Coordinates of C-alpha atoms in Angstrom, one line a residue:
X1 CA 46.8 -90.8 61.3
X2 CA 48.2 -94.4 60.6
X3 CA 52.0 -94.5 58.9
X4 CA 52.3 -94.4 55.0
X5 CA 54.5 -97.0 53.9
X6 CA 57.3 -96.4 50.2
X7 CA 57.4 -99.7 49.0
X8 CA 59.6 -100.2 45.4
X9 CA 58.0 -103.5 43.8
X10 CA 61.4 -104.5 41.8
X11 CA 61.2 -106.8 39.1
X12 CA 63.9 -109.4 41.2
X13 CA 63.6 -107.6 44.2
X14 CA 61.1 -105.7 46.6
X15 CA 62.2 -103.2 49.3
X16 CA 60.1 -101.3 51.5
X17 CA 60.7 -98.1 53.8
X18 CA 59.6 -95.1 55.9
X19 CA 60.2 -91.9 57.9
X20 CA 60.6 -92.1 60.8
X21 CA 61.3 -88.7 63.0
X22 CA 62.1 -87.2 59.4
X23 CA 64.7 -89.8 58.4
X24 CA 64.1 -92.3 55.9
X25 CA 64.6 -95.9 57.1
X26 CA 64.6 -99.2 55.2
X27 CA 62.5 -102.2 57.2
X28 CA 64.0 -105.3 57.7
X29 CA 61.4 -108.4 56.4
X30 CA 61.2 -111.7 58.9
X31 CA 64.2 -113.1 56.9
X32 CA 65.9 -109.9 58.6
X33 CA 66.8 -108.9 55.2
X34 CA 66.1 -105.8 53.7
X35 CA 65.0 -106.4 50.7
X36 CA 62.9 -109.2 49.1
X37 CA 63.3 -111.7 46.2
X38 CA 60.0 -110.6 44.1
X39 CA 58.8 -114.4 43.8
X40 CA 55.8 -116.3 44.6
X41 CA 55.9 -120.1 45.4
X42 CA 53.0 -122.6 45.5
X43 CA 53.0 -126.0 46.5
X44 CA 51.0 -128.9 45.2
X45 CA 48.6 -127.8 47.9
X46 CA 48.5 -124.4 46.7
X47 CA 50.3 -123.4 50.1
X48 CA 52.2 -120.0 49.0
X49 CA 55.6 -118.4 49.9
X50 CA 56.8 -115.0 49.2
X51 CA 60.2 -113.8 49.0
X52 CA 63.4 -116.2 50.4
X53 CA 61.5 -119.4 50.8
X54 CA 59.9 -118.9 47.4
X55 CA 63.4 -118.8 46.0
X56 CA 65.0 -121.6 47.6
X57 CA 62.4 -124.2 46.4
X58 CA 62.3 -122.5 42.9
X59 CA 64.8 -125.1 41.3
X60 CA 63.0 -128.5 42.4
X61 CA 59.6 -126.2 41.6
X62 CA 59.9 -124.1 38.8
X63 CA 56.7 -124.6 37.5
X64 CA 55.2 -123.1 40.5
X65 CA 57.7 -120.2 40.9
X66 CA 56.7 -116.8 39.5
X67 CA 59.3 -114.4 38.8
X68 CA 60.1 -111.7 37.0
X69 CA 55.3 -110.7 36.7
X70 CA 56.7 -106.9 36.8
X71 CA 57.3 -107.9 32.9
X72 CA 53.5 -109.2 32.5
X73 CA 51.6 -106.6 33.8
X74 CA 49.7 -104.8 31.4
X75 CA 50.3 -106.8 28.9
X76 CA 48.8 -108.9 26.4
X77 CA 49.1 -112.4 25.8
X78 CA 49.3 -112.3 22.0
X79 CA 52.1 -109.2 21.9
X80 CA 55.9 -109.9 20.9
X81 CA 57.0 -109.3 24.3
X82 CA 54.5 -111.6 25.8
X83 CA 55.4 -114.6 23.5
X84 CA 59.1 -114.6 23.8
X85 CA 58.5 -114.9 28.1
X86 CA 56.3 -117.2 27.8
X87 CA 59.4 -119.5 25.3
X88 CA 61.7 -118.4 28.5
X89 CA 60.0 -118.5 31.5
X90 CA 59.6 -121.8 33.1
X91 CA 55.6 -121.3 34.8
X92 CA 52.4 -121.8 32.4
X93 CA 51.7 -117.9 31.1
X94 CA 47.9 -117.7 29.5
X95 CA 45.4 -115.5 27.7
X96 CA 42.6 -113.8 30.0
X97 CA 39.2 -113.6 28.6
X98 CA 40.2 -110.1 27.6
X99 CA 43.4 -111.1 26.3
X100 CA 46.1 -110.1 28.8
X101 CA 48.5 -112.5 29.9
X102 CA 47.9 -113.7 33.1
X103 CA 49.6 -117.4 34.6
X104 CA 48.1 -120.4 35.5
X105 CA 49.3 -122.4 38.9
X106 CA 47.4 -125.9 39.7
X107 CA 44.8 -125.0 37.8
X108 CA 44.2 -121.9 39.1
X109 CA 44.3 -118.5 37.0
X110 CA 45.9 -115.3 38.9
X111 CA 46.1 -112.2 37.0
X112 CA 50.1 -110.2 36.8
X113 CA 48.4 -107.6 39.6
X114 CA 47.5 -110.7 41.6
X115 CA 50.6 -111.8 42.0
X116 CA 52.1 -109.0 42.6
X117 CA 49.6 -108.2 45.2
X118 CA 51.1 -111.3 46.9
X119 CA 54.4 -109.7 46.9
X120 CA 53.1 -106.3 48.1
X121 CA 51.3 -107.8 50.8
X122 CA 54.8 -109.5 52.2
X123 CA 55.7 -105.9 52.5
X124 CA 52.9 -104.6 54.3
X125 CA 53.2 -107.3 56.6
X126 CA 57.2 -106.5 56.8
X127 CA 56.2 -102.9 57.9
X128 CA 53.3 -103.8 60.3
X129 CA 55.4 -106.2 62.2
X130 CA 58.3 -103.5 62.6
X131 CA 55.4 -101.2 63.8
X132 CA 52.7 -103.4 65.7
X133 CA 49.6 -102.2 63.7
X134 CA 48.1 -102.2 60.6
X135 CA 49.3 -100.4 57.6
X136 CA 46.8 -99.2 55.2
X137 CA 48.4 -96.7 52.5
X138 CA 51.6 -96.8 50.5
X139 CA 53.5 -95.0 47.8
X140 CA 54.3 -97.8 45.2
X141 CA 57.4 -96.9 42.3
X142 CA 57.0 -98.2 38.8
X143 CA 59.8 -97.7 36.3
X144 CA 59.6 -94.1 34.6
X145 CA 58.5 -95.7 31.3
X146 CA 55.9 -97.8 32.3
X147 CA 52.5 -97.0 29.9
X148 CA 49.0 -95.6 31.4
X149 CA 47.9 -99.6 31.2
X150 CA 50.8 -100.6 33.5
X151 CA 50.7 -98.0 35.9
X152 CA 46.4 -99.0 36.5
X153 CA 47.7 -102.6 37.0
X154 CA 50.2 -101.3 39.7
X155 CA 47.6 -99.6 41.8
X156 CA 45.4 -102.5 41.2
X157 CA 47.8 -104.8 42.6
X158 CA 48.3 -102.7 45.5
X159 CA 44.4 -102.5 46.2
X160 CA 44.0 -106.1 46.4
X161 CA 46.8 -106.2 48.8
X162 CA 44.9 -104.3 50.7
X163 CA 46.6 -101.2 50.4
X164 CA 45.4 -97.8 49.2
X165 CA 47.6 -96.2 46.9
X166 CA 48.4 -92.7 47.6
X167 CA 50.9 -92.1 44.8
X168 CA 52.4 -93.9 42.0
X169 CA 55.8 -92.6 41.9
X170 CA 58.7 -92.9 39.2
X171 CA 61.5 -95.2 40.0
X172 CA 63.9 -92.2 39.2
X173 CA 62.7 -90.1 40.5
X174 CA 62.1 -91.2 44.1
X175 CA 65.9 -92.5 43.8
X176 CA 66.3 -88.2 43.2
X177 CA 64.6 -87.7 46.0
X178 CA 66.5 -89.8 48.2
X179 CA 69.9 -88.7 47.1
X180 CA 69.2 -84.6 47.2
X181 CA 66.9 -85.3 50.7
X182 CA 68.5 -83.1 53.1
X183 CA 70.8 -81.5 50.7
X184 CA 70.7 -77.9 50.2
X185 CA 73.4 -77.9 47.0
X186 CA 72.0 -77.1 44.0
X187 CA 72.8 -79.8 41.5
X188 CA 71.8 -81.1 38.3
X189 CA 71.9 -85.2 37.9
X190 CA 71.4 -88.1 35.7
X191 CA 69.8 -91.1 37.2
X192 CA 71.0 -93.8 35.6
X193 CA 68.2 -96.8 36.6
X194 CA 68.9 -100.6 35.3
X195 CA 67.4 -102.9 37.4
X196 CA 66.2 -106.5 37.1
X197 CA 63.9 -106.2 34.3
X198 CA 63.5 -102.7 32.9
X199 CA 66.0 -99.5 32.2
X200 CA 64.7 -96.4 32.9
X201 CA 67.2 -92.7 32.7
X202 CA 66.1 -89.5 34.0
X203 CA 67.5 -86.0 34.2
X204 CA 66.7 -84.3 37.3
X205 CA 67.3 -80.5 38.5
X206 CA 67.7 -79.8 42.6
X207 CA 67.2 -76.5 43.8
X208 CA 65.9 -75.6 47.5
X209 CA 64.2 -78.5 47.9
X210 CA 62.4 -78.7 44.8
X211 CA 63.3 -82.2 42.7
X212 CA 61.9 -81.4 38.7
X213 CA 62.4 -83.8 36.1
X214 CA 63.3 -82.5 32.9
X215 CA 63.4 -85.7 30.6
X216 CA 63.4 -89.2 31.1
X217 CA 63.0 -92.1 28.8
X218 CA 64.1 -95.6 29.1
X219 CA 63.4 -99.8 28.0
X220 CA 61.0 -101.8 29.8
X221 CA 62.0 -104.8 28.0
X222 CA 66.2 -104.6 29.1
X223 CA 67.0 -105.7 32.5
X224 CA 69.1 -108.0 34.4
X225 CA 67.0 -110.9 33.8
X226 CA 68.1 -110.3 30.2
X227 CA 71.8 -110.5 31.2
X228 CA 71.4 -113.5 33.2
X229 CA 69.3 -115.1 30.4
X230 CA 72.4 -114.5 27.8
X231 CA 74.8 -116.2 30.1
X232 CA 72.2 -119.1 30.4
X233 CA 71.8 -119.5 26.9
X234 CA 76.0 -119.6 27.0
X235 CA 76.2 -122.5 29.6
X236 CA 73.2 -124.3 28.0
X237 CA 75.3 -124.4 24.5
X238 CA 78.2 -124.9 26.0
X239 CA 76.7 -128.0 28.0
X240 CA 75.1 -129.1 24.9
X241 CA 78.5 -129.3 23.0
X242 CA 80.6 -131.0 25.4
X243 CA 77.6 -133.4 26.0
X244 CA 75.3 -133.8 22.9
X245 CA 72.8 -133.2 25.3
X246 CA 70.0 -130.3 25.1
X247 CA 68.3 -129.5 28.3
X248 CA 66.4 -127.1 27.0
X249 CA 63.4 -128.6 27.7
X250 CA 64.1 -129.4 31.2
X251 CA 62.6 -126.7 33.3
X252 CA 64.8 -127.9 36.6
X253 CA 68.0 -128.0 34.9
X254 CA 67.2 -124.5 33.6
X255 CA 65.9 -123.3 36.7
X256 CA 69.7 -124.5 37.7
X257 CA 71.3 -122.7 35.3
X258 CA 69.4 -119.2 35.6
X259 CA 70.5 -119.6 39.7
X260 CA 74.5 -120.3 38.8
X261 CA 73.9 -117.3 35.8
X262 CA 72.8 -115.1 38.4
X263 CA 75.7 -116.1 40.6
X264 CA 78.6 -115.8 38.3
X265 CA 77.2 -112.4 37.3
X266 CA 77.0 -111.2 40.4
X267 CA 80.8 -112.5 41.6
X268 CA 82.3 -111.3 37.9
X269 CA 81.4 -107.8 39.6
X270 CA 84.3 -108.5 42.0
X271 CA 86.4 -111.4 40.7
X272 CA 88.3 -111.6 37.2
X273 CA 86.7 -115.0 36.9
X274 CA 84.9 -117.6 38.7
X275 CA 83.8 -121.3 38.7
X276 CA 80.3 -123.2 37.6
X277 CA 80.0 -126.1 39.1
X278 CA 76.7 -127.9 38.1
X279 CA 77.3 -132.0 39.0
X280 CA 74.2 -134.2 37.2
X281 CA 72.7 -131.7 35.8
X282 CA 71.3 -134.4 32.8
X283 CA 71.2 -137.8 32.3
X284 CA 71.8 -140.2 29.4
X285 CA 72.2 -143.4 28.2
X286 CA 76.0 -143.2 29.3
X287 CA 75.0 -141.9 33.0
X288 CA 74.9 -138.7 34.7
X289 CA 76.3 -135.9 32.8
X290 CA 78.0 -132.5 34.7
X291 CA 78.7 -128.8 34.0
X292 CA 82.0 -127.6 34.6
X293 CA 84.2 -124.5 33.6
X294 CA 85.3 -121.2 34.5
X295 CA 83.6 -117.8 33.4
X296 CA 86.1 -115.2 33.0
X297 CA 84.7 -111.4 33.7
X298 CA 86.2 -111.0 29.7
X299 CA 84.2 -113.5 28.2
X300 CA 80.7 -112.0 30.0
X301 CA 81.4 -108.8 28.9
X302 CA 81.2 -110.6 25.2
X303 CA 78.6 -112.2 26.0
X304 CA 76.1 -109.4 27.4
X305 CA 77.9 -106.5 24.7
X306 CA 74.8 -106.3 22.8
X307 CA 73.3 -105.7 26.1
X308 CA 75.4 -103.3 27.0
X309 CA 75.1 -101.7 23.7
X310 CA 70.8 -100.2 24.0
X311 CA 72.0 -98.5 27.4
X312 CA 73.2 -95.8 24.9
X313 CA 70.0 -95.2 23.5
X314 CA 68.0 -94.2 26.0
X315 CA 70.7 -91.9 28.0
X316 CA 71.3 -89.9 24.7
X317 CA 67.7 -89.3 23.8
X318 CA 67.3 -87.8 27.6
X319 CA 69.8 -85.7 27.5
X320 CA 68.4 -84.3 24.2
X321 CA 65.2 -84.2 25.5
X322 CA 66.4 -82.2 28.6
X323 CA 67.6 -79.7 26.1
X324 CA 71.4 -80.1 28.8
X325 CA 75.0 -81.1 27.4
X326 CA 77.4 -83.4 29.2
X327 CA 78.6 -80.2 30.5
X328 CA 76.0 -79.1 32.3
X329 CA 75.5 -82.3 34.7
X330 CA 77.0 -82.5 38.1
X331 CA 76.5 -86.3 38.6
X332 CA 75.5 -89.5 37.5
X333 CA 73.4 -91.3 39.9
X334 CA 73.5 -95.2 39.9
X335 CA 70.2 -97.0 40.3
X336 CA 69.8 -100.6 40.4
X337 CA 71.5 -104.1 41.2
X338 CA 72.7 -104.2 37.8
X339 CA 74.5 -100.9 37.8
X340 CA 77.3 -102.9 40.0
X341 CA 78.3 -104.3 37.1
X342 CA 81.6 -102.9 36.1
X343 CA 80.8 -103.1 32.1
X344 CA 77.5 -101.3 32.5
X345 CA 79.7 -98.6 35.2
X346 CA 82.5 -98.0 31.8
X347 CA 79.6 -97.4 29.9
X348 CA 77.9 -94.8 31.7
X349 CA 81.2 -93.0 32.2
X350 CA 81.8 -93.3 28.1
X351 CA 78.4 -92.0 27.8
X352 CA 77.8 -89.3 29.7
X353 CA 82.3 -88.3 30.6
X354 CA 81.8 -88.4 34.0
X355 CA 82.6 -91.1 36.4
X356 CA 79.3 -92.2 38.2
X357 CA 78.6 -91.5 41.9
X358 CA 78.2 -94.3 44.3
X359 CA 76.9 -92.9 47.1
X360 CA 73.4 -94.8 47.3
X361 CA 72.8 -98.3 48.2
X362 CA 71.3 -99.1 44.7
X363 CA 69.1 -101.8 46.2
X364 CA 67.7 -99.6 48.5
X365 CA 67.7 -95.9 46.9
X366 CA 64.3 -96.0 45.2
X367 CA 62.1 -97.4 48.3
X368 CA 63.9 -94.5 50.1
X369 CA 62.6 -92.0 47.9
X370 CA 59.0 -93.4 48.2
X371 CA 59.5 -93.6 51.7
X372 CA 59.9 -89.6 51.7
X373 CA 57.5 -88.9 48.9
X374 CA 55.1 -90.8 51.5
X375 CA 56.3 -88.5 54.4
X376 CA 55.5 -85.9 52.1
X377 CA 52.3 -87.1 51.9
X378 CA 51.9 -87.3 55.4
X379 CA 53.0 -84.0 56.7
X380 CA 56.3 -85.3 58.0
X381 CA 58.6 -84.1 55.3
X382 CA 57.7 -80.4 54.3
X383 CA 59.6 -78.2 52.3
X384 CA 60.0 -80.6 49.2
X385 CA 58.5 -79.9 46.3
X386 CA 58.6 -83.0 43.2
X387 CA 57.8 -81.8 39.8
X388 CA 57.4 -85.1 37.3
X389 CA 57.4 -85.8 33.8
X390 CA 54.9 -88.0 31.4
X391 CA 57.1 -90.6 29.7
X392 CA 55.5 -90.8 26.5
X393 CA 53.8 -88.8 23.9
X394 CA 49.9 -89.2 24.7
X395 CA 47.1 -88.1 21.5
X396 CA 44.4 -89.9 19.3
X397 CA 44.4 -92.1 15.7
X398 CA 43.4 -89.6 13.1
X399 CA 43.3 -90.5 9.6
X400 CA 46.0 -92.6 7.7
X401 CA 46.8 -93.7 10.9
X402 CA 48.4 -90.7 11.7
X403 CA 49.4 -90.3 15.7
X404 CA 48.6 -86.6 16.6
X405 CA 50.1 -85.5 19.9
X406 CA 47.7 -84.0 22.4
X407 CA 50.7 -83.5 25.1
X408 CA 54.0 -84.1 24.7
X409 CA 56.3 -86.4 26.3
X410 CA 58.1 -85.0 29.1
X411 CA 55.5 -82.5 30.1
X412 CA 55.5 -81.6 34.1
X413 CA 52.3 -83.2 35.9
X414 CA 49.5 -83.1 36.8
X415 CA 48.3 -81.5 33.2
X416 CA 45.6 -81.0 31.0
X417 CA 45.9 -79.8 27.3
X418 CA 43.0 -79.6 24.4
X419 CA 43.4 -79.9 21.0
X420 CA 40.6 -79.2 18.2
X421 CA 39.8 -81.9 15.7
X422 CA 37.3 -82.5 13.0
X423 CA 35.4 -84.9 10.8
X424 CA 37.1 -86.9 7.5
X425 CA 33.3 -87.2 6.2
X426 CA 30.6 -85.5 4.8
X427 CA 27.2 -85.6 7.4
X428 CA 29.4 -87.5 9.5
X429 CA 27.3 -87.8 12.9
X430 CA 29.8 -89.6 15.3
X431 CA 33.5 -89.5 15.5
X432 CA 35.4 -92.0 17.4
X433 CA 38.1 -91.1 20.0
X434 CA 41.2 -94.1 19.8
X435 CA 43.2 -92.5 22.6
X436 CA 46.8 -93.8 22.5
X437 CA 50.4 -93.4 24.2
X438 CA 53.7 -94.0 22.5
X439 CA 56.9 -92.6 20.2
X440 CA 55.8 -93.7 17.2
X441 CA 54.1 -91.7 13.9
X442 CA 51.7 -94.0 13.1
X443 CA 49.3 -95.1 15.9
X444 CA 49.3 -98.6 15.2
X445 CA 52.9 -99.1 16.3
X446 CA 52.1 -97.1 20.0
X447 CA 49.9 -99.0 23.0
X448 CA 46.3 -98.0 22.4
X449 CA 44.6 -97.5 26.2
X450 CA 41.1 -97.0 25.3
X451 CA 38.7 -96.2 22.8
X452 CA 34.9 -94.0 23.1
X453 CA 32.7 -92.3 20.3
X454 CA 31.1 -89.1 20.0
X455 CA 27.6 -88.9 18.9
X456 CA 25.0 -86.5 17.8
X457 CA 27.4 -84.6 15.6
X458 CA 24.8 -82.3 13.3
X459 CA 25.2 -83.0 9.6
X460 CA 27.8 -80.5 8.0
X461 CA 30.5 -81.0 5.1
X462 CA 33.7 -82.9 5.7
X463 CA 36.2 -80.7 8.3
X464 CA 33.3 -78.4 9.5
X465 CA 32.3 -79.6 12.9
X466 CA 34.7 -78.2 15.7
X467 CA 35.7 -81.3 17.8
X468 CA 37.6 -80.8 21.3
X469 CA 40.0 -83.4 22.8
X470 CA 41.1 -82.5 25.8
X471 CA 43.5 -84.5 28.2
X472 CA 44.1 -84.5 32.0
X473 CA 46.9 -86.4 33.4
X474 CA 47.2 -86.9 37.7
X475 CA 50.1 -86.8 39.8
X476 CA 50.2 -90.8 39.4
X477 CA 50.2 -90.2 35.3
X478 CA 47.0 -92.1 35.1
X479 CA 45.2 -90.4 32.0
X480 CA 41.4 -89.0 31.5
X481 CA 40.4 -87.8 28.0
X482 CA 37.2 -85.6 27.2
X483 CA 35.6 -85.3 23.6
X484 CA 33.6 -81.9 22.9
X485 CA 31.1 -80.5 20.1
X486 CA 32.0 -77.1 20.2
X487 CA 28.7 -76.5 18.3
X488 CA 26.2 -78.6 20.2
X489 CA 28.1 -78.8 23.4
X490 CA 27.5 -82.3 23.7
X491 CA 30.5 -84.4 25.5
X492 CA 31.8 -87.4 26.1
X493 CA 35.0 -88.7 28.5
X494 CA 37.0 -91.8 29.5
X495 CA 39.1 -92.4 32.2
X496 CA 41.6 -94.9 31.2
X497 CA 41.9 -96.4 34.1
X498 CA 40.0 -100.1 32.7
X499 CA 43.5 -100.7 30.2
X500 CA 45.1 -102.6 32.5
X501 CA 42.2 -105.9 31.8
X502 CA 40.8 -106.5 35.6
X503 CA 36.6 -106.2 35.5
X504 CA 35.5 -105.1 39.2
X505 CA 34.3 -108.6 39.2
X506 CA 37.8 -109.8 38.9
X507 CA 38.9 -107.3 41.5
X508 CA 36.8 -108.1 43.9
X509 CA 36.9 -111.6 43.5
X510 CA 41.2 -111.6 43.9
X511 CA 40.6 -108.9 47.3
X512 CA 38.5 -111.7 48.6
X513 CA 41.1 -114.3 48.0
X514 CA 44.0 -112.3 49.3
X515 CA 41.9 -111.3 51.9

């Protein structure tokens, strides 16, 4: 039986690992690094890089550098989140025939789970060079809080890298599993998960080897992308004060910013404060014009407060959810590049009164944990047991576009529950079934994943006919939904696995050219 690979598909960074002789090991890529920028470059002759090399030529091509697709996938062009990337993000973003945002390079359209299949395949080729055969099957994470639509997109992407997707696993959660492998302490944790561009917090009970998930909840839309952009948006004023110039239309001059934003947040982890150097960064009637100052760790910590600020959110709400108070946790596990940031570190400990653990390589920790959920998978870790959690509430539109719960968020899965319905409507013959997934009370405001009617209904008054929905949810929290007559029998089901946009058309057509 050939190896299965845990591969963490990061928003900034990829990482990808494996068990070998019932140890968890990270792989190092050509670069010998261990892990991988998460960006595709093209040239002008649609040559493509992956990773490093993608990076370094980002600046002088940032029209042809994608970063940061994680925040595209499964989503739609015309939504709020969409539109603001496509104001901030330097490559062309457009609508798909079926209105998801995809990005267009040369000419050429390539769907989110396209380009990220690019990035997956970098680690299955990582992995097959360390081994000296092909790898066909992985264990992919995606943040706790992605929706049903983004967690289709993921396995898609990993299909058209040419990988078969064994499990989808929660970011947390395999970061859980790496810190309590081996372990025999019984311990109950907060992982605390802010990577480059989504927040994710999950409570997690260890006990003999089995890892359950009690709550989690999180923000896909708060990362460190967001930081850097707020210290970009800083220079960029600052620049345009001293100079009079606005280079906010200049996609290399931001490209140059984002990289020295990046930097100086990542040395204000260490140092009190540092220099930005930026020499001709524009160009006016009076000659070149330069970027110079100093960035004091103080004056980031005002500048990413806000920030800061929606980590609170989340982390309460868990811990509610988990039904636990401070005083029941044993430790507070940090996940994530950005949780080396000594702002984000004083938060956690106001939050939660405990001084986080730094035991893990946060970089690392999550493509760990898929790396054992894959052994488990495999027959070479036994004697672990992982119990998840849905994210969000899942249910249908009734009327008044009411949101009824069908199962409740933070339910262990797999799970099915049912729940009877009726008609609105005298001699109504057909009901339809708007299956959605979200927080909110009214189904407009949650993310709608698929929609199929009912028909042959016999005629009876308004609220006679017994209607039930039932819902099944797999161990990758990919959704089914089944619609009964109770009185005819007749039945009807959709498997939302079509949300995330791709037709088998599309599929087939990107596995061809990835091929």
């Amino acid at each position: 039986m050939g190896k299965i690979i845990g591969i963490d598909l990061g928003t900034t960074n990829s990482c990808v690992a494996v068990v070998e002789g019932g140890e968890p090991l990270v792989l190092p890529n050509s670069e010998g690094s261990r892990t991988t920028p998460s960006i595709v470059g093209f040239t002008e002759g649609d040559e493509r890089f992956v990773g490093q090399q993608a990076k370094r030529q980002a600046i002088i091509n940032p029209e042809r550098s994608i970063y940061d697709i994680k925040r595209l996938i499964g989503q739609k062009y015309n939504s709020d989140i969409v539109k603001h990337y496509i104001e901030t993000l330097p490559f062309n973003i457009i609508a798909a025939t079926n209105g998801d945002a995809w990005v267009d390079v040369n000419g050429q359209q390539f769907s989110p789970q396209e380009v990220s299949a690019m990035i997956l395949k970098k680690m299955k080729q990582t992995a097959e060079d360390y081994f000296g055969e092909e790898i066909t099957e992985a264990v992919i994470t995606v943040p706790a809080y992605f929706n049903d639509a983004q967690r289709s997109a993921t396995k898609e992407a990993g299909q058209i890298a040419g990988l078969q997707v064994r499990r989808i696993i929660n970011e947390p959660t395999a970061a859980a599993l790496a810190y309590g492998y081996g372990k025999d302490k019984e311990s109950t944790l907060v992982v605390f998960d802010l990577g480059g561009g989504t927040f994710d917090v999950s409570v997690v009970v260890l006990r003999g080897g089995v890892f359950e998930v009690i709550a989690t909840c999180g923000d896909n839309q708060l990362g460190g992308e967001d930081f850097d952009r707020a210290i970009l948006d800083f220079l960029m004023e600052k620049f345009k004060s001293e100079t009079g110039v606005n280079v906010s239309d200049d996609k290399m001059a931001l490209q140059r910013l984002k990289e020295a934003a990046e930097n100086a947040k990542c040395e204000l982890s260490t140092l009190s404060e540092t220099n930005i150097n930026l020499p001709f960064l524009a160009v006016d009637e009076s000659g070149p014009r330069h970027l110079s100052l100093t960035l004091s760790r103080s004056q980031l910590n005002d500048l990413v407060y806000d920030l800061v600020e929606r980590l609170e959110g989340p982390c309460l709400k868990a811990l509610k959810d988990s039904g636990l108070t401070k005083s029941d946790l044993d430790d507070i596990l940090l996940v994530g590049g950005m949780s080396r940031m000594p702002i984000v570190q004083e938060k956690v400990r106001e939050i939660f009164g405990i001084k986080p653990s730094k035991g893990v390589n946060p970089d690392e920790v999550v493509a760990v944990g898929a790396a054992i959920q894959s052994g488990i998978l495999g027959g070479e870790v036994r004697e672990v047991i992982l119990l998840d959690v849905t994210p969000l509430n899942l249910g249908i539109r009734v009327a008044g576009d009411r949101f009824s719960t069908v199962i409740p968020k933070n339910t262990s899965i797999p799970t099915r529950e049912s729940k009877v319905f009726t008609t609105t409507e005298d001699n109504q013959d057909m009901v339809s079934i708007t299956v959605m997934q979200g927080d909110h009370e009214l189904a407009s405001q949650n993310k709608l994943l698929g929609m199929f009617n009912l028909t042959g209904i016999p005629p009876a008054p308004a609220g006679g006919p017994r209607i039930e929905v039932s819902f099944e949810i797999d161990t990758d929290g990919i959704v089914s939904v089944h619609a009964k007559d109770l009185k005819t029998q007749r039945s009807q089901s959709i498997t939302v696995e079509g949300t995330s946009g791709l037709s088998e058309e599309e599929l087939r057509r990107a596995i061809q050219r990835n091929a």
